[in-house]
Short mmCIF file of C-alpha atoms in Angstrom, two decimals:
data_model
loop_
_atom_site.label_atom_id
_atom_site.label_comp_id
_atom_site.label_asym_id
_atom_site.label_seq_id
_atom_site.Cartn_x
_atom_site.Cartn_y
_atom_site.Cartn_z
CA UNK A 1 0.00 0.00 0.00
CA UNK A 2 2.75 2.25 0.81
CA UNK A 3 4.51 0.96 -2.40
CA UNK A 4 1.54 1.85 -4.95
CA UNK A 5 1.30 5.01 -3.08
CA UNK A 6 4.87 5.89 -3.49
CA UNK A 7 4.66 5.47 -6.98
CA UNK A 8 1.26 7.94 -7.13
CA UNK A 9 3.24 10.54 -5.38
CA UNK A 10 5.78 10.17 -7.97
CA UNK A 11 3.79 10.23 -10.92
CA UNK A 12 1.22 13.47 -9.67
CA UNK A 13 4.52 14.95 -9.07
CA UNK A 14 6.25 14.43 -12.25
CA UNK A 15 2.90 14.79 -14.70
CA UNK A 16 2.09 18.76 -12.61
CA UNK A 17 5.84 19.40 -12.99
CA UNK A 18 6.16 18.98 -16.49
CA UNK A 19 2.23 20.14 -17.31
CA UNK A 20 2.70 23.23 -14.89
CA UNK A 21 6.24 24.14 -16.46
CA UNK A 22 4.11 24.43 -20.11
CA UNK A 23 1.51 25.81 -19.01
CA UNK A 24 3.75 28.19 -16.62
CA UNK A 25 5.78 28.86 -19.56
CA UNK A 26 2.42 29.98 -22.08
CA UNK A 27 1.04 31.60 -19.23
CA UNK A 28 4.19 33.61 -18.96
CA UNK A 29 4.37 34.48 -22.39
CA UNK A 30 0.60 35.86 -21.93
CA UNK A 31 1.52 38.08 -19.10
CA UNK A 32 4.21 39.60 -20.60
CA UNK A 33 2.72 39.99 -23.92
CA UNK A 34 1.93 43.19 -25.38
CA UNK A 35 -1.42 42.29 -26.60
CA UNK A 36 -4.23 43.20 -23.89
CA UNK A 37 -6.42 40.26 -24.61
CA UNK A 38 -3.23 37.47 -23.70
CA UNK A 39 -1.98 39.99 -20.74
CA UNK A 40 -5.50 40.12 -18.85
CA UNK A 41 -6.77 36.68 -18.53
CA UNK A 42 -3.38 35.12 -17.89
CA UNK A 43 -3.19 37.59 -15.20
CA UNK A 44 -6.44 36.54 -13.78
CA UNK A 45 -5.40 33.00 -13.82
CA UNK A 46 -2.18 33.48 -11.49
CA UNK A 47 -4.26 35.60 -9.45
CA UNK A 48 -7.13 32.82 -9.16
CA UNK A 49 -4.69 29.91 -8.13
CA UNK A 50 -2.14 31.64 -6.04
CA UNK A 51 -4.89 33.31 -4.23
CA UNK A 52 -6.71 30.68 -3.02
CA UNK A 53 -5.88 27.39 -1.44
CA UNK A 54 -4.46 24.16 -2.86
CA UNK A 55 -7.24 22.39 -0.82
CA UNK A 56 -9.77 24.10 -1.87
CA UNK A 57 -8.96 23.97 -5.33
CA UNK A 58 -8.43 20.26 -5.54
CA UNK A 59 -12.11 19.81 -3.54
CA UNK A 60 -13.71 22.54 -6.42
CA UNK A 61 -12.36 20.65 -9.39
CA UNK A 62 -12.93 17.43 -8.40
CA UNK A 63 -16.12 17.39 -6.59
CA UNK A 64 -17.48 20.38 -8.79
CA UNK A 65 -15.80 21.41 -12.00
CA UNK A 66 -15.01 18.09 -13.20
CA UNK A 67 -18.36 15.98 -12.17
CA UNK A 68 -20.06 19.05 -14.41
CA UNK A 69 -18.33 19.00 -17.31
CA UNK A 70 -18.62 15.06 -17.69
CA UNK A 71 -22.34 15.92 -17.30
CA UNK A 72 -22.18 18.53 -20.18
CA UNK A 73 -20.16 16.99 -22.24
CA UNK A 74 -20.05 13.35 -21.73
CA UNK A 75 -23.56 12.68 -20.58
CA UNK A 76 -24.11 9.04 -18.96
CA UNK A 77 -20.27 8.68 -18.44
CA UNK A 78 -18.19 7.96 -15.27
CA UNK A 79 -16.48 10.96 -14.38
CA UNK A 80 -12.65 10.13 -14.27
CA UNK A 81 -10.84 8.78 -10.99
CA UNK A 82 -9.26 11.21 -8.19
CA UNK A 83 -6.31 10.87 -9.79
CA UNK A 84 -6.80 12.98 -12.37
CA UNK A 85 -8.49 15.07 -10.43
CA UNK A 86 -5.38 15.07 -8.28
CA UNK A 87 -3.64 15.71 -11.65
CA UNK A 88 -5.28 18.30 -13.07
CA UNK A 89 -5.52 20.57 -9.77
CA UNK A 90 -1.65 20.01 -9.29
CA UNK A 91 -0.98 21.14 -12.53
CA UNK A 92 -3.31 23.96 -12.84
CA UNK A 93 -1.53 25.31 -9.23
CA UNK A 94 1.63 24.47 -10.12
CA UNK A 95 1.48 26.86 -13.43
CA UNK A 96 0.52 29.75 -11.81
CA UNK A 97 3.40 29.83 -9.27
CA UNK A 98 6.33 28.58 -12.07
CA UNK A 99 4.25 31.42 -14.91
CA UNK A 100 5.82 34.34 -12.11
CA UNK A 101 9.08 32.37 -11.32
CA UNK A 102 9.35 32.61 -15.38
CA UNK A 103 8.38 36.25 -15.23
CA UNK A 104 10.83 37.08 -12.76
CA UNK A 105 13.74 35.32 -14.56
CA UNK A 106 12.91 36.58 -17.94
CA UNK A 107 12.75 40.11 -16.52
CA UNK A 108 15.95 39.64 -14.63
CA UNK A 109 17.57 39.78 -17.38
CA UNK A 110 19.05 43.03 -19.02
CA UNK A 111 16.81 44.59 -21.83
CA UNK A 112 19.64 45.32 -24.11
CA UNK A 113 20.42 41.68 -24.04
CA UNK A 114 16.68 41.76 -26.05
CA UNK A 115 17.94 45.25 -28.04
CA UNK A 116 20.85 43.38 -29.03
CA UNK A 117 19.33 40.12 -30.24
CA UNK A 118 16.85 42.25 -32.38
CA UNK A 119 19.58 44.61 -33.90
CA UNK A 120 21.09 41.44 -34.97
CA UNK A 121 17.92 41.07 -36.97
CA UNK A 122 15.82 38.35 -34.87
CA UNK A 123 12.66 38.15 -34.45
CA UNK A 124 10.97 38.68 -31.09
CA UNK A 125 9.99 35.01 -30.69
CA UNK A 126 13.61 33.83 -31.65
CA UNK A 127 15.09 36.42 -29.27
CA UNK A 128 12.88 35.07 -26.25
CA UNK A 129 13.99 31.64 -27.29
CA UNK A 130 17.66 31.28 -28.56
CA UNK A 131 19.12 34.65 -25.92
CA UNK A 132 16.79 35.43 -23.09
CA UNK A 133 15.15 32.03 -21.96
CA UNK A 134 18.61 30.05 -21.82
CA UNK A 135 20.04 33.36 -19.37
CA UNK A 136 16.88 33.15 -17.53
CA UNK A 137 16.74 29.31 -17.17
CA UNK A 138 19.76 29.32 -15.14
CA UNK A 139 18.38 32.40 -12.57
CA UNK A 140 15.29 30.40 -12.43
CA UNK A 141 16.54 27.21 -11.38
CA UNK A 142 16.77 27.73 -7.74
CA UNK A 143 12.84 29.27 -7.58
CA UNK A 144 12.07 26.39 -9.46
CA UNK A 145 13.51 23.60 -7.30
CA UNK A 146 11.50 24.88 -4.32
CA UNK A 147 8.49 24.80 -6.45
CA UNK A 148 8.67 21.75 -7.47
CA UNK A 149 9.71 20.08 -3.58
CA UNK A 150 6.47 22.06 -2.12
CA UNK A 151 4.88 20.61 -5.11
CA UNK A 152 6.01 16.66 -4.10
CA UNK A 153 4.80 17.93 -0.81
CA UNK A 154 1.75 19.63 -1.57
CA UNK A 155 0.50 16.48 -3.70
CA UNK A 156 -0.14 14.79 0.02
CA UNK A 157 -3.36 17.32 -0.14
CA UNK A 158 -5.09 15.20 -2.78
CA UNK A 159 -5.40 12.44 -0.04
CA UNK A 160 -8.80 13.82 0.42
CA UNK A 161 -10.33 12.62 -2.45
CA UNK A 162 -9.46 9.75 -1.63
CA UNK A 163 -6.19 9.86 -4.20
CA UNK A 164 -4.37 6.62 -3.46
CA UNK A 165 -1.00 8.55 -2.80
CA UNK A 166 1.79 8.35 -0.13
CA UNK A 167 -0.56 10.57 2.45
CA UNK A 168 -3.92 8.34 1.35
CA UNK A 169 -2.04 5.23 2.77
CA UNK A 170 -0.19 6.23 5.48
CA UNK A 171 -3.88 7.63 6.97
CA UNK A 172 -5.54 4.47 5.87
CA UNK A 173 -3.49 2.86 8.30
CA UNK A 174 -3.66 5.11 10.67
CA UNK A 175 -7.34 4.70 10.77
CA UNK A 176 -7.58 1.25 10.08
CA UNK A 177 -4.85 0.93 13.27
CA UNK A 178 -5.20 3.56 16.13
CA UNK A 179 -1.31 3.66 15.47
CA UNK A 180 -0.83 7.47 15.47
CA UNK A 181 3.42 7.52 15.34
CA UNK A 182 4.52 4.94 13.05
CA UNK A 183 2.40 5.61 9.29
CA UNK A 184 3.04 9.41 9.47
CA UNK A 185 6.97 9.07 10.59
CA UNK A 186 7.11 6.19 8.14
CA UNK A 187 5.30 8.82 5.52
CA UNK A 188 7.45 11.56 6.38
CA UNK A 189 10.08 9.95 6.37
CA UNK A 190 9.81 8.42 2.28
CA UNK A 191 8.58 12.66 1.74
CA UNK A 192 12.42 13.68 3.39
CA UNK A 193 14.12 11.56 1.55
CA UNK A 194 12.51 12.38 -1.78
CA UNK A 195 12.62 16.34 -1.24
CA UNK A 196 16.62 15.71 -0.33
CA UNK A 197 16.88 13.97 -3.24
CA UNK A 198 15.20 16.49 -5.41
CA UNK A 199 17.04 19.43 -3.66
CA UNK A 200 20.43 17.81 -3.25
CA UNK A 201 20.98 15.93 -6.23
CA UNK A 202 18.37 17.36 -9.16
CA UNK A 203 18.18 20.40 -8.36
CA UNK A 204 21.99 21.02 -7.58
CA UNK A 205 22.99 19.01 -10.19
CA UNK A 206 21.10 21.36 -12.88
CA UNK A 207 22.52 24.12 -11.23
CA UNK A 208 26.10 23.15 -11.81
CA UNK A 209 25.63 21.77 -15.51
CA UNK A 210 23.87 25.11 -16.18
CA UNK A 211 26.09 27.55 -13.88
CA UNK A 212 27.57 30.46 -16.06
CA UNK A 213 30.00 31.38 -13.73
CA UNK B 1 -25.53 19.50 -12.73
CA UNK B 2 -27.27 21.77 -10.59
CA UNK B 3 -24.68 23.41 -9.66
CA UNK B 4 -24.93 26.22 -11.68
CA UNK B 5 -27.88 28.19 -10.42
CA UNK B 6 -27.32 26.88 -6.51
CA UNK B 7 -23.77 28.42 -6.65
CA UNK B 8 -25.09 31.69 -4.94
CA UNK B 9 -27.70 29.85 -2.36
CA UNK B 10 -24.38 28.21 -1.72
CA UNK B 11 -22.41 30.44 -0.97
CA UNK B 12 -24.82 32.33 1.07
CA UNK B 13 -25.73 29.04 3.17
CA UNK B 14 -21.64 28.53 3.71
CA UNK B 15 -20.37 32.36 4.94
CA UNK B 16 -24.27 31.98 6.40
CA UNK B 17 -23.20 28.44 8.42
CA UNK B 18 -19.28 29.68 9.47
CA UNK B 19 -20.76 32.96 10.79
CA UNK B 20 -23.27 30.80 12.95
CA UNK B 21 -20.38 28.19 13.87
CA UNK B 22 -18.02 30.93 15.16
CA UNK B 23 -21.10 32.36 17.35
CA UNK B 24 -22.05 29.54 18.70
CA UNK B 25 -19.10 28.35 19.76
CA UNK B 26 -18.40 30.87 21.88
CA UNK B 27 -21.81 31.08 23.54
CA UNK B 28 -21.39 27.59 23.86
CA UNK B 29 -18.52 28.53 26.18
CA UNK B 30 -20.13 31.28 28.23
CA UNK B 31 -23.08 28.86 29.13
CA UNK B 32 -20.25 26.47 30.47
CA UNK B 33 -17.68 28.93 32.24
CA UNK B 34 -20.80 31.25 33.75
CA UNK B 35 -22.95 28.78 35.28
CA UNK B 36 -21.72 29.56 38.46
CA UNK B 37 -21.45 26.31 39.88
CA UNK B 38 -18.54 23.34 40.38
CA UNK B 39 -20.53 20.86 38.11
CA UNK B 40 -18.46 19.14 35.18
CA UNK B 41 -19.73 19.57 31.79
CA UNK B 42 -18.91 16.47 29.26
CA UNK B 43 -17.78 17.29 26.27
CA UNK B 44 -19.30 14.87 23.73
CA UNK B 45 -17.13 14.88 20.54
CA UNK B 46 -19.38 13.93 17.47
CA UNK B 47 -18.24 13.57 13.45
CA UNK B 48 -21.16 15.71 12.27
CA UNK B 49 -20.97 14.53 8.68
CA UNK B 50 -23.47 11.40 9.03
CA UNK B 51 -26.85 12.19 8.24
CA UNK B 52 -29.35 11.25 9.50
CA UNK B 53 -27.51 10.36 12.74
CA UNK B 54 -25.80 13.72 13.61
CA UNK B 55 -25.12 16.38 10.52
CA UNK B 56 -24.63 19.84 10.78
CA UNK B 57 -27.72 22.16 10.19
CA UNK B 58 -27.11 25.65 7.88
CA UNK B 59 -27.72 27.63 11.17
CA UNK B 60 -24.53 25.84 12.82
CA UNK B 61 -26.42 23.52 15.14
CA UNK B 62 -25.55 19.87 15.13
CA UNK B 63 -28.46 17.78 14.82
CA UNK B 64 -29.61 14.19 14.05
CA UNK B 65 -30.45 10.80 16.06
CA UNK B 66 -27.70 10.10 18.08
CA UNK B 67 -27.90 13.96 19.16
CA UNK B 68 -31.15 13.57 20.32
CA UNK B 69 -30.41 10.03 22.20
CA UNK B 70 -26.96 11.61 23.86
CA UNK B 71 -29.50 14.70 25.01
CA UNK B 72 -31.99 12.41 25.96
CA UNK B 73 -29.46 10.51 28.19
CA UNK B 74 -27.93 12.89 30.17
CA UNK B 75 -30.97 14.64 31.06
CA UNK B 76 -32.11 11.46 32.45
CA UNK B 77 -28.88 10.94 34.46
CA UNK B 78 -29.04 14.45 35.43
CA UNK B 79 -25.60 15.31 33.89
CA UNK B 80 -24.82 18.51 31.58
CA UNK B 81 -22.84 17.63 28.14
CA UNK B 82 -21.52 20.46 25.33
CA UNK B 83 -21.45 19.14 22.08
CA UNK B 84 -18.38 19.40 20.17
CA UNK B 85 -17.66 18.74 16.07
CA UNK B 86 -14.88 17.10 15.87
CA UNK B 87 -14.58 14.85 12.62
CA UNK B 88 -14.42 10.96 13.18
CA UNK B 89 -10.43 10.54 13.55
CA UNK B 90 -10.13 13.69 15.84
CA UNK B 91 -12.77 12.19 17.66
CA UNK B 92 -10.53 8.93 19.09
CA UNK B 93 -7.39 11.23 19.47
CA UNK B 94 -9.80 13.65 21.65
CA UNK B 95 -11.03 10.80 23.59
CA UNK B 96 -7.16 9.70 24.36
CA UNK B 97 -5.64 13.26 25.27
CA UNK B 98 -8.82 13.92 27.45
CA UNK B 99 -10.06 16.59 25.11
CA UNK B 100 -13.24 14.96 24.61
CA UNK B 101 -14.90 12.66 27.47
CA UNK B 102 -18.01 11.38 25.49
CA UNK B 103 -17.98 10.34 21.90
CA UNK B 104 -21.27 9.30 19.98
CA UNK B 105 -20.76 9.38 16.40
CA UNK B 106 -22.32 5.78 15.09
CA UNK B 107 -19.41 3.86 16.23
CA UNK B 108 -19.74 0.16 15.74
CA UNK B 109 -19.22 -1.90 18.79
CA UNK B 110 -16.27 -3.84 17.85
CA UNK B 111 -13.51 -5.99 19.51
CA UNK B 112 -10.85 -3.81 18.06
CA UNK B 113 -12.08 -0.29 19.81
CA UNK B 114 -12.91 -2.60 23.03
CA UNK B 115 -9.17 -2.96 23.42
CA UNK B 116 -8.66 0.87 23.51
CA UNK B 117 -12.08 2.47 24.86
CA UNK B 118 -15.18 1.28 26.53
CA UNK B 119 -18.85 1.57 25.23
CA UNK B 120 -22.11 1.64 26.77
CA UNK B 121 -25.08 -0.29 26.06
CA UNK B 122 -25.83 -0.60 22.29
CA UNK B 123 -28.77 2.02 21.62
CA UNK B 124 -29.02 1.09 18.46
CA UNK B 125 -28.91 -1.91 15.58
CA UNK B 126 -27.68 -1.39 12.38
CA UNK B 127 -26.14 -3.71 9.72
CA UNK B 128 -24.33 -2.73 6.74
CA UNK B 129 -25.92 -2.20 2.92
CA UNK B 130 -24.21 -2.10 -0.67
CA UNK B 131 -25.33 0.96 -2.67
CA UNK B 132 -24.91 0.14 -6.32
CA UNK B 133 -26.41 1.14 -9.84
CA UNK B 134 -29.87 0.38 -10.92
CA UNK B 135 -28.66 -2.28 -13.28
CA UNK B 136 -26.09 -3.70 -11.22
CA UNK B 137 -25.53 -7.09 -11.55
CA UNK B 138 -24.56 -7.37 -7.97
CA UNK B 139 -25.92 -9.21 -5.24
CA UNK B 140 -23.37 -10.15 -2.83
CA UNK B 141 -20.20 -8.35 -1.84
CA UNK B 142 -18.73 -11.50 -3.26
CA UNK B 143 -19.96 -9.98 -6.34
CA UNK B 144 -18.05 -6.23 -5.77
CA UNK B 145 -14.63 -8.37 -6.54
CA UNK B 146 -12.72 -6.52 -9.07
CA UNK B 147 -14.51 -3.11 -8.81
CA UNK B 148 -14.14 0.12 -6.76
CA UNK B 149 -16.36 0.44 -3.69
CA UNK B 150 -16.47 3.70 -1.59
CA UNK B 151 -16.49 3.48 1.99
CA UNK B 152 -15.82 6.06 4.80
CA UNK B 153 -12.04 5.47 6.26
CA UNK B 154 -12.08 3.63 9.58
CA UNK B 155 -15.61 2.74 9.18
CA UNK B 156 -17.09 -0.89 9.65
CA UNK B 157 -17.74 -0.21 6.29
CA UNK B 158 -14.39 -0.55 5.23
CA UNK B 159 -13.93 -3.04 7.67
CA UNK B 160 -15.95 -6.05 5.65
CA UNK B 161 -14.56 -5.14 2.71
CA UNK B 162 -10.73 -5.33 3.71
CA UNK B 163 -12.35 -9.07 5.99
CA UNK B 164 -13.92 -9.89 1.59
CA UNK B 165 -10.96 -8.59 -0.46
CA UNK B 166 -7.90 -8.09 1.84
CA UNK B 167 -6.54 -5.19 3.83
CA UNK B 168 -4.55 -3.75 0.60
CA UNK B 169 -7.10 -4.41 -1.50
CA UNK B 170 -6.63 -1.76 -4.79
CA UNK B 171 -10.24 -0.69 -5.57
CA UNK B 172 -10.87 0.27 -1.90
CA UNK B 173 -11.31 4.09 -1.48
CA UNK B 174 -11.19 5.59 1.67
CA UNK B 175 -12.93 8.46 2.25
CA UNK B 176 -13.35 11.35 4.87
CA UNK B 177 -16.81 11.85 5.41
CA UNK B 178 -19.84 9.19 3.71
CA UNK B 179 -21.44 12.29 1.72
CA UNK B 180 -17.98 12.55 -0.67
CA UNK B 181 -18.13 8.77 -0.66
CA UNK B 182 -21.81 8.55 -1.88
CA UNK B 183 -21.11 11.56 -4.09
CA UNK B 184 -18.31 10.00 -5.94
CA UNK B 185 -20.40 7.21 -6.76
CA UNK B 186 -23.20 9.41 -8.53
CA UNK B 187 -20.50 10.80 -10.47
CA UNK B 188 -19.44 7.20 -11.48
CA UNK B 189 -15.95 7.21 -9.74
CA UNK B 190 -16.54 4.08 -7.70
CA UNK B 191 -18.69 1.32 -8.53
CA UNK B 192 -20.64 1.09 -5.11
CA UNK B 193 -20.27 2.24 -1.08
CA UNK B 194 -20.55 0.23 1.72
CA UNK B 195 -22.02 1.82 4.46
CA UNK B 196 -24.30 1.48 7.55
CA UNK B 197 -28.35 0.90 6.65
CA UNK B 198 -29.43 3.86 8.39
CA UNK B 199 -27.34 6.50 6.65
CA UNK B 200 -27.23 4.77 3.34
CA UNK B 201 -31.21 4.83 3.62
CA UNK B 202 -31.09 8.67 4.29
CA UNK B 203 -30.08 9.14 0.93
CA UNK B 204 -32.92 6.77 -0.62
CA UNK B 205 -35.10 9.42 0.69
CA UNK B 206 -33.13 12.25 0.37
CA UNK B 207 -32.13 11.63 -3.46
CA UNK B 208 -35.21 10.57 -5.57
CA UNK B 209 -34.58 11.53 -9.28
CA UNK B 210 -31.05 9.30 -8.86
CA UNK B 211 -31.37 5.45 -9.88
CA UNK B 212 -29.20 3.20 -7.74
CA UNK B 213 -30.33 -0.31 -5.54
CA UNK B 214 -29.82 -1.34 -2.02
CA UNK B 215 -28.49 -4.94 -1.38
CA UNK B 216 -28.24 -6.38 1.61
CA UNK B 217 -25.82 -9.37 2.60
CA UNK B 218 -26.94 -11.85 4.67
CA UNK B 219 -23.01 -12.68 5.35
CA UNK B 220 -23.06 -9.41 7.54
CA UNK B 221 -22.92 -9.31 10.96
CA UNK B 222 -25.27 -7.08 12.65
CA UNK B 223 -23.97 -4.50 14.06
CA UNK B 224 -24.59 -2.17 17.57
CA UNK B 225 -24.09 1.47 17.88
CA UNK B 226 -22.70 2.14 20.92
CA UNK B 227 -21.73 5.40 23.38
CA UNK B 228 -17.54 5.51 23.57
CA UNK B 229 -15.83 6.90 26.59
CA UNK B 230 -11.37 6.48 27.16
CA UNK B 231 -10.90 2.82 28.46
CA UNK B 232 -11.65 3.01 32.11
CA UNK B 233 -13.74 5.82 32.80
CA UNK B 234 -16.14 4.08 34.63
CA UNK B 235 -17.51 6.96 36.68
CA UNK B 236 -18.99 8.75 33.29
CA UNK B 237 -19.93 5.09 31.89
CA UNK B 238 -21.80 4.52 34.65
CA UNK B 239 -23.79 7.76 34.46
CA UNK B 240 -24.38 6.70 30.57
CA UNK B 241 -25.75 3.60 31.23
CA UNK B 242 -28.25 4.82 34.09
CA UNK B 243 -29.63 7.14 31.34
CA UNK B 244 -29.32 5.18 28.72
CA UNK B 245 -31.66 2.28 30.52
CA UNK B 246 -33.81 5.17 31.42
CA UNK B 247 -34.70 5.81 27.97
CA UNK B 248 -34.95 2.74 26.85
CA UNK B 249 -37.36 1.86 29.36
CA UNK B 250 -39.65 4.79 29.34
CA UNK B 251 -39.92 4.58 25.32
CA UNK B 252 -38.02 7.35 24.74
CA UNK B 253 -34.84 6.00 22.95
CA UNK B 254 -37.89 4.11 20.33
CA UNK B 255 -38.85 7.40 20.33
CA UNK B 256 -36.29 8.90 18.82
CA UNK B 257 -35.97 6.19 16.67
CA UNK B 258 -39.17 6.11 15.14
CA UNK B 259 -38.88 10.46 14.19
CA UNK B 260 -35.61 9.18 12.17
CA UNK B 261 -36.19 5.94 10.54
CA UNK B 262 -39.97 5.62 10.78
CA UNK B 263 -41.46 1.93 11.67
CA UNK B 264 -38.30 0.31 9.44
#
């Protein structure tokens, strides 16, 4: 049980961090665009997930927003497991928070680095990708290590809808037990070792293969 | 979905219901501290999230059956309780700190909580019922092998199905509260809930334009609701029992009973 939720953990953590770091990324792109009708709603969107909590989000979509659009779209159908649920709210959070650690990177950098690339006669969009992203990548990489260990952590959340994940077992037999001490020091102890991991080797790793200096 | 036009009423009822929560709480207090006199007030710790047996009402009063029989009981002992909503788990943690003397909460008088607290005198029978589609093909929990069944976590409920299909077994879901349980399976995420007659009945009332079946296994053991105090607190046990025999015998307790279930 502890086994199969290990591996959930794993894989909400790995699907939100690669679906949040696109999404982050378009998202991104839409707050810093020129254009008014990419700038606002992408806006509203960081606002909407950073402002309000995880929990609550993950209860919304899965006992509300999802259950509805089955019903409008799919009628008759089972709505999908609490996985995806789990999934989905994960990612949608987890873009939100990496869309500003993009912004912040991206505008860390000098503007004449942009000047430059354009007086060299590229286009916007090949400026952003080829000069300023790769600067920015490496200034982001600390931000984004945190975000992605409260992210591991924050995944323990979806245990209430009944997700089978690391949390969802190690309260199952807490319940099913009266044994209070051993599931969650067991369970916090798999979450330390992973968030070392991530912060020690991943994150540090990327850091050095991608230092400048 | 309904969803859409109730979002509002919703919203109303839930600012509505923490306003209420936070106010009565705190009155709830005053009564206690101000009385004026030495006598102990039990707290009873209760997991309001069981209709019909106790459930939170929109004005932030807890409600249901076992409310009425744990009222009915101490005024016939002649002792003063203060309710308390604590959720199910909190409720056995309360009851070991000391946080909580009294919990009632439709627990299941079984051999595993007799190690670790004591109950009273069953005040009520219940036995457990499969809620599955319409057009199920079910008719035993033999017959729930393979698929996912909903049950609230640390609930006899789960109990017989980890006894049918092991304590690891991968199409168990464990929920919080019964509601999300029984709401999951409307929205097809699991394939049935296990869950004690008298709530699971609540919703055959309560949810008449939904198609779904009751099935009842003969292979379950009947089951007794029974008041939980800490293991060895005889001196409040003893008070619960006094009332508790009270009721029964003065028709109260069928009372109660009978504004819940009906002649069932």
């Amino acid at each position: 049980m502890f086994f199969r939720g290990f591996l959930n953990t794993i894989m909400l953590t790995a699907i939100a961090t690669v679906a949040g770091t696109l999404l982050g990324l378009f998202i991104c792109l839409g707050k810093m665009s020129s254009k008014k009708w990419l700038r606002w709603p992408s806006a509203v969107y960081v606002e909407l997930f950073r402002g309000t909590p995880m929990l609550v989000q993950i209860l919304l979509i899965h006992f509300a927003v999802i259950p509805s659009i089955w019903e409008a779209f799919f009628p008759g159908q089972k709505s999908p497991e609490a996985i995806y649920s789990g999934m989905i709210a994960l990612s949608l959070n987890a873009a939100a928070y990496i869309a500003e650690i993009f912004r912040a990177g991206i505008q860390s950098i000098d503007p004449g680095q942009m000047e430059a690339a354009r007086s060299l006669g590229m286009t916007k969009g090949m400026a952003m990708r080829l000069i300023l992203i790769p600067q920015a990548f490496t200034r982001m990489l600390p931000a984004l290590g945190n975000e992605f260990i409260s992210l591991l952590k924050d995944s323990s959340l979806t245990a209430v809808i009944a997700t089978p994940e690391l949390n969802y077992a190690a309260m199952s037999v807490a319940k099913s037990t009266f044994e209070r001490y051993p599931p969650y020091l067991t369970e916090a102890a798999i979450y330390l070792v992973l968030t070392l991991f991530l912060s020690r080797v991943v994150v540090r790793g990327l850091e050095k293969k991608y230092s400048t200096r | 979905m309904k969803m859409g036009k109730n979002w509002l009423t919703s919203l109303v009822l839930t600012v509505g219901v923490g306003l209420l929560v936070s106010a009565c709480g705190s009155g709830g207090n005053q009564a206690a501290s101000g009385g004026g006199t030495s006598e102990k007030v039990y707290v009873v710790g209760t997991d309001a999230a069981y209709p019909p047996f106790q459930m939170l009402e929109a004005d932030g009063k807890i409600t249901g059956h076992d409310i009425d029989v744990m009222n009915a009981v101490a005024e016939a002992a002649g002792f003063k309780i203060e309710w308390k909503n604590t959720g199910w788990d909190p409720l056995f943690d309360g009851l070991d700190r000391g946080t909580v003397d009294i919990g009632i909460s439709s627990i299941t008088i079984t051999e595993k909580r007799k190690e670790k607290y004591d109950f009273s005198e069953p005040y009520f029978v219940a036995n457990q019922l499969i809620l599955v589609a319409e057009d199920s093909p079910v008719n035993t929990l033999a017959d729930l092998k393979g698929k996912k069944i909903g049950v609230q976590g640390a609930t006899t409920g789960g109990e017989v199905v980890k006894k049918a299909f092991g304590d690891t077994y991968e199409g168990l879901k464990e929920y919080d509260d019964m509601p999300s349980a029984v709401d999951d399976f409307f929205n097809g995420r699991v394939d049935a809930v296990v869950g004690d007659n008298g709530v699971i009945q609540y919703y055959v009332k309560k949810i008449e334009n939904k198609k779904f079946k009751l099935i009842k296994d003969d292979s379950f053991e009947v089951e007794n609701y029974g008041i939980m105090v800490k293991k060895g607190n005889s001196e409040i046990m003893g008070k619960i029992n006094e009332g508790l025999k009270k009721i029964k015998e003065n028709g109260k307790l069928e009372e109660i009973r009978k504004q819940y279930f009906g002649d069932e």
